[in-house]
Amino acid sequence: MTTEELATLTTNKIIDARGTACPGPLLAAKKAIGEINSGEIMEIYSSDEGTKNDIPRWCQKMSHDFLGIVEEPSYSRMFLRKA
Amino acid sequence: MDLLLNEQLENLKKRFDNLEKGTKDQISMVIFSGDLDKLLAAMIIATGAAAYDMKVKLFFTFWAIAALRDPKKNGKGKNLIQSMLGFMHPKGSKKTKLSKMHMCGMGTTMMKGIMKKNNVASLEELIKVGGEMGVEIAICEMSMNLMGFKKEEMIDYPHMTICGVATFLSDASESKVQLFI
């Protein structure tokens, strides 16, 4: 998905993991994914540089659909669709 | 000819079944070191693996066991040597030290301060999260006795067992990832 498409996407759940370091965002994502249904979209905020590599890999392993990243000035927004 | 083929097929089936049974999506770790930094690394890997939906089995042995002691609990029925040993070992994860630059406690305190500033989870938090995520802890009975600890003085952890080397070996042989820390 392009950045514009992602920015207009309606998400079912947003987790704000800004400020936490590895493995905080990953653990927050794992916890929150249980609270949404299959096909729903989750958004993760993270200011941790490494999370941008971690979340797509985690999605691949868990067969969730990683949709993309939108960069904000001090953090990143990551989008995924639950398998 | 058919008979031979059948036999070979059966053979292959058996081998395939063994392979399937062989490795699970599981990680086994021996946690040997009682150093704060190494314990942190181990618990970060453990909770990360749990987030990956892997089964996580931690085998605590020797110095690492001290980190599982509950500072509020006391083991009963210790002899003089066991009591002395208990006094010398760190009582709980909060008392563990860095493997380098401890500097009589200054280094460790400083590191904990930096961790807090960077929002890195503390060892205590990681153990708690691990418990919530189903990370299993097994304590080696032999080394627990050597260190002078009793089962009763360990923290309240939801998935804790006391075991021997066979438990680790059978878990490790079924695991995709094995680590010694």
PDB file of N, CA, C and O in Angstrom, chain A residues 18-23 26-27 30-31 54 57-58 61-62, chain B residues 25 44 47-48 50-54 118-120 126 129 133:
ATOM      1  N   ARG A  18       5.194   4.048  21.758  1.00  0.00           N
ATOM      2  CA  ARG A  18       6.260   5.048  21.672  1.00  0.00           C
ATOM      3  C   ARG A  18       6.971   5.166  23.012  1.00  0.00           C
ATOM      4  O   ARG A  18       6.325   5.151  24.056  1.00  0.00           O
ATOM      5  N   GLY A  19       8.254   5.294  22.937  1.00  0.00           N
ATOM      6  CA  GLY A  19       9.004   5.453  24.175  1.00  0.00           C
ATOM      7  C   GLY A  19       9.496   4.143  24.750  1.00  0.00           C
ATOM      8  O   GLY A  19      10.458   4.128  25.491  1.00  0.00           O
ATOM      9  N   THR A  20       8.861   3.013  24.426  1.00  0.00           N
ATOM     10  CA  THR A  20       9.380   1.749  24.952  1.00  0.00           C
ATOM     11  C   THR A  20      10.436   1.197  23.997  1.00  0.00           C
ATOM     12  O   THR A  20      10.374   1.389  22.792  1.00  0.00           O
ATOM     13  N   ALA A  21      11.412   0.515  24.593  1.00  0.00           N
ATOM     14  CA  ALA A  21      12.500  -0.044  23.801  1.00  0.00           C
ATOM     15  C   ALA A  21      12.259  -1.535  23.582  1.00  0.00           C
ATOM     16  O   ALA A  21      11.389  -2.118  24.216  1.00  0.00           O
ATOM     17  N   CYS A  22      13.039  -2.126  22.697  1.00  0.00           N
ATOM     18  CA  CYS A  22      12.976  -3.555  22.407  1.00  0.00           C
ATOM     19  C   CYS A  22      12.998  -4.327  23.726  1.00  0.00           C
ATOM     20  O   CYS A  22      13.847  -4.027  24.564  1.00  0.00           O
ATOM     21  N   PRO A  23      12.143  -5.309  23.966  1.00  0.00           N
ATOM     22  CA  PRO A  23      11.113  -5.858  23.093  1.00  0.00           C
ATOM     23  C   PRO A  23       9.723  -5.277  23.356  1.00  0.00           C
ATOM     24  O   PRO A  23       8.740  -5.903  22.999  1.00  0.00           O
ATOM     25  N   LEU A  26       7.081  -5.084  20.414  1.00  0.00           N
ATOM     26  CA  LEU A  26       6.714  -6.424  19.952  1.00  0.00           C
ATOM     27  C   LEU A  26       5.766  -7.093  20.942  1.00  0.00           C
ATOM     28  O   LEU A  26       4.760  -7.692  20.554  1.00  0.00           O
ATOM     29  N   LEU A  27       6.065  -6.961  22.229  1.00  0.00           N
ATOM     30  CA  LEU A  27       5.220  -7.574  23.258  1.00  0.00           C
ATOM     31  C   LEU A  27       3.849  -6.899  23.278  1.00  0.00           C
ATOM     32  O   LEU A  27       2.827  -7.560  23.452  1.00  0.00           O
ATOM     33  N   LYS A  30       1.910  -8.221  20.306  1.00  0.00           N
ATOM     34  CA  LYS A  30       1.469  -9.595  20.564  1.00  0.00           C
ATOM     35  C   LYS A  30       0.244  -9.605  21.483  1.00  0.00           C
ATOM     36  O   LYS A  30      -0.689 -10.373  21.279  1.00  0.00           O
ATOM     37  N   LYS A  31       0.268  -8.742  22.474  1.00  0.00           N
ATOM     38  CA  LYS A  31      -0.837  -8.686  23.434  1.00  0.00           C
ATOM     39  C   LYS A  31      -2.113  -8.168  22.748  1.00  0.00           C
ATOM     40  O   LYS A  31      -3.193  -8.705  22.941  1.00  0.00           O
ATOM     41  N   ASP A  54      11.496  -5.425  12.970  1.00  0.00           N
ATOM     42  CA  ASP A  54      10.962  -6.534  13.761  1.00  0.00           C
ATOM     43  C   ASP A  54       9.512  -6.863  13.422  1.00  0.00           C
ATOM     44  O   ASP A  54       9.159  -8.032  13.263  1.00  0.00           O
ATOM     45  N   ARG A  57       8.796  -8.822  10.192  1.00  0.00           N
ATOM     46  CA  ARG A  57       9.240 -10.217  10.326  1.00  0.00           C
ATOM     47  C   ARG A  57       8.286 -11.019  11.199  1.00  0.00           C
ATOM     48  O   ARG A  57       8.013 -12.189  10.936  1.00  0.00           O
ATOM     49  N   TRP A  58       7.851 -10.356  12.246  1.00  0.00           N
ATOM     50  CA  TRP A  58       6.904 -11.022  13.149  1.00  0.00           C
ATOM     51  C   TRP A  58       5.615 -11.340  12.387  1.00  0.00           C
ATOM     52  O   TRP A  58       5.076 -12.443  12.511  1.00  0.00           O
ATOM     53  N   LYS A  61       6.067 -14.369  10.173  1.00  0.00           N
ATOM     54  CA  LYS A  61       6.059 -15.610  10.947  1.00  0.00           C
ATOM     55  C   LYS A  61       4.648 -15.980  11.386  1.00  0.00           C
ATOM     56  O   LYS A  61       4.250 -17.136  11.357  1.00  0.00           O
ATOM     57  N   MET A  62       3.879 -14.973  11.795  1.00  0.00           N
ATOM     58  CA  MET A  62       2.540 -15.229  12.338  1.00  0.00           C
ATOM     59  C   MET A  62       1.490 -15.198  11.227  1.00  0.00           C
ATOM     60  O   MET A  62       0.300 -15.252  11.506  1.00  0.00           O
TER      61      MET A  62
ATOM     62  N   ASP B  25       8.093 -25.935  17.336  1.00  0.00           N
ATOM     63  CA  ASP B  25       8.387 -24.508  17.298  1.00  0.00           C
ATOM     64  C   ASP B  25       8.674 -24.082  18.737  1.00  0.00           C
ATOM     65  O   ASP B  25       7.847 -23.486  19.395  1.00  0.00           O
ATOM     66  N   ILE B  44      14.925 -11.158  27.423  1.00  0.00           N
ATOM     67  CA  ILE B  44      14.437 -10.457  26.230  1.00  0.00           C
ATOM     68  C   ILE B  44      14.219 -11.464  25.100  1.00  0.00           C
ATOM     69  O   ILE B  44      13.195 -11.457  24.423  1.00  0.00           O
ATOM     70  N   THR B  47      11.021 -13.606  26.095  1.00  0.00           N
ATOM     71  CA  THR B  47       9.718 -12.967  25.893  1.00  0.00           C
ATOM     72  C   THR B  47       9.480 -12.702  24.403  1.00  0.00           C
ATOM     73  O   THR B  47       8.359 -12.833  23.923  1.00  0.00           O
ATOM     74  N   GLY B  48      10.551 -12.363  23.686  1.00  0.00           N
ATOM     75  CA  GLY B  48      10.431 -12.172  22.232  1.00  0.00           C
ATOM     76  C   GLY B  48       9.960 -13.451  21.560  1.00  0.00           C
ATOM     77  O   GLY B  48       9.071 -13.425  20.713  1.00  0.00           O
ATOM     78  N   ALA B  50       8.278 -15.822  22.914  1.00  0.00           N
ATOM     79  CA  ALA B  50       6.882 -16.065  23.294  1.00  0.00           C
ATOM     80  C   ALA B  50       5.951 -15.226  22.421  1.00  0.00           C
ATOM     81  O   ALA B  50       4.870 -15.675  22.047  1.00  0.00           O
ATOM     82  N   ALA B  51       6.388 -14.012  22.072  1.00  0.00           N
ATOM     83  CA  ALA B  51       5.603 -13.169  21.172  1.00  0.00           C
ATOM     84  C   ALA B  51       5.527 -13.793  19.786  1.00  0.00           C
ATOM     85  O   ALA B  51       4.589 -13.566  19.047  1.00  0.00           O
ATOM     86  N   TYR B  52       6.522 -14.589  19.445  1.00  0.00           N
ATOM     87  CA  TYR B  52       6.546 -15.314  18.178  1.00  0.00           C
ATOM     88  C   TYR B  52       5.728 -16.599  18.261  1.00  0.00           C
ATOM     89  O   TYR B  52       5.829 -17.448  17.383  1.00  0.00           O
ATOM     90  N   ASP B  53       4.989 -16.769  19.346  1.00  0.00           N
ATOM     91  CA  ASP B  53       4.186 -17.966  19.564  1.00  0.00           C
ATOM     92  C   ASP B  53       5.026 -19.232  19.659  1.00  0.00           C
ATOM     93  O   ASP B  53       4.550 -20.323  19.381  1.00  0.00           O
ATOM     94  N   MET B  54       6.281 -19.074  20.018  1.00  0.00           N
ATOM     95  CA  MET B  54       7.103 -20.262  20.230  1.00  0.00           C
ATOM     96  C   MET B  54       6.897 -20.704  21.668  1.00  0.00           C
ATOM     97  O   MET B  54       6.624 -19.896  22.547  1.00  0.00           O
ATOM     98  N   ASN B 118      15.698   5.042  28.997  1.00  0.00           N
ATOM     99  CA  ASN B 118      15.406   4.562  27.645  1.00  0.00           C
ATOM    100  C   ASN B 118      14.184   3.663  27.598  1.00  0.00           C
ATOM    101  O   ASN B 118      13.935   3.010  26.577  1.00  0.00           O
ATOM    102  N   ASN B 119      13.462   3.569  28.712  1.00  0.00           N
ATOM    103  CA  ASN B 119      12.276   2.724  28.774  1.00  0.00           C
ATOM    104  C   ASN B 119      12.538   1.267  28.427  1.00  0.00           C
ATOM    105  O   ASN B 119      11.738   0.621  27.766  1.00  0.00           O
ATOM    106  N   VAL B 120      13.692   0.759  28.841  1.00  0.00           N
ATOM    107  CA  VAL B 120      13.968  -0.671  28.685  1.00  0.00           C
ATOM    108  C   VAL B 120      13.387  -1.364  29.911  1.00  0.00           C
ATOM    109  O   VAL B 120      13.578  -0.905  31.033  1.00  0.00           O
ATOM    110  N   LEU B 126      10.434  -8.164  33.030  1.00  0.00           N
ATOM    111  CA  LEU B 126      10.527  -9.179  31.980  1.00  0.00           C
ATOM    112  C   LEU B 126      10.138 -10.560  32.515  1.00  0.00           C
ATOM    113  O   LEU B 126       9.488 -11.337  31.824  1.00  0.00           O
ATOM    114  N   VAL B 129       6.317 -10.487  32.786  1.00  0.00           N
ATOM    115  CA  VAL B 129       5.692 -10.599  31.464  1.00  0.00           C
ATOM    116  C   VAL B 129       5.853 -12.029  30.940  1.00  0.00           C
ATOM    117  O   VAL B 129       4.926 -12.608  30.368  1.00  0.00           O
ATOM    118  N   MET B 133       3.050 -14.675  29.622  1.00  0.00           N
ATOM    119  CA  MET B 133       3.065 -15.199  28.255  1.00  0.00           C
ATOM    120  C   MET B 133       3.305 -16.699  28.203  1.00  0.00           C
ATOM    121  O   MET B 133       3.432 -17.262  27.128  1.00  0.00           O
TER     122      MET B 133
END
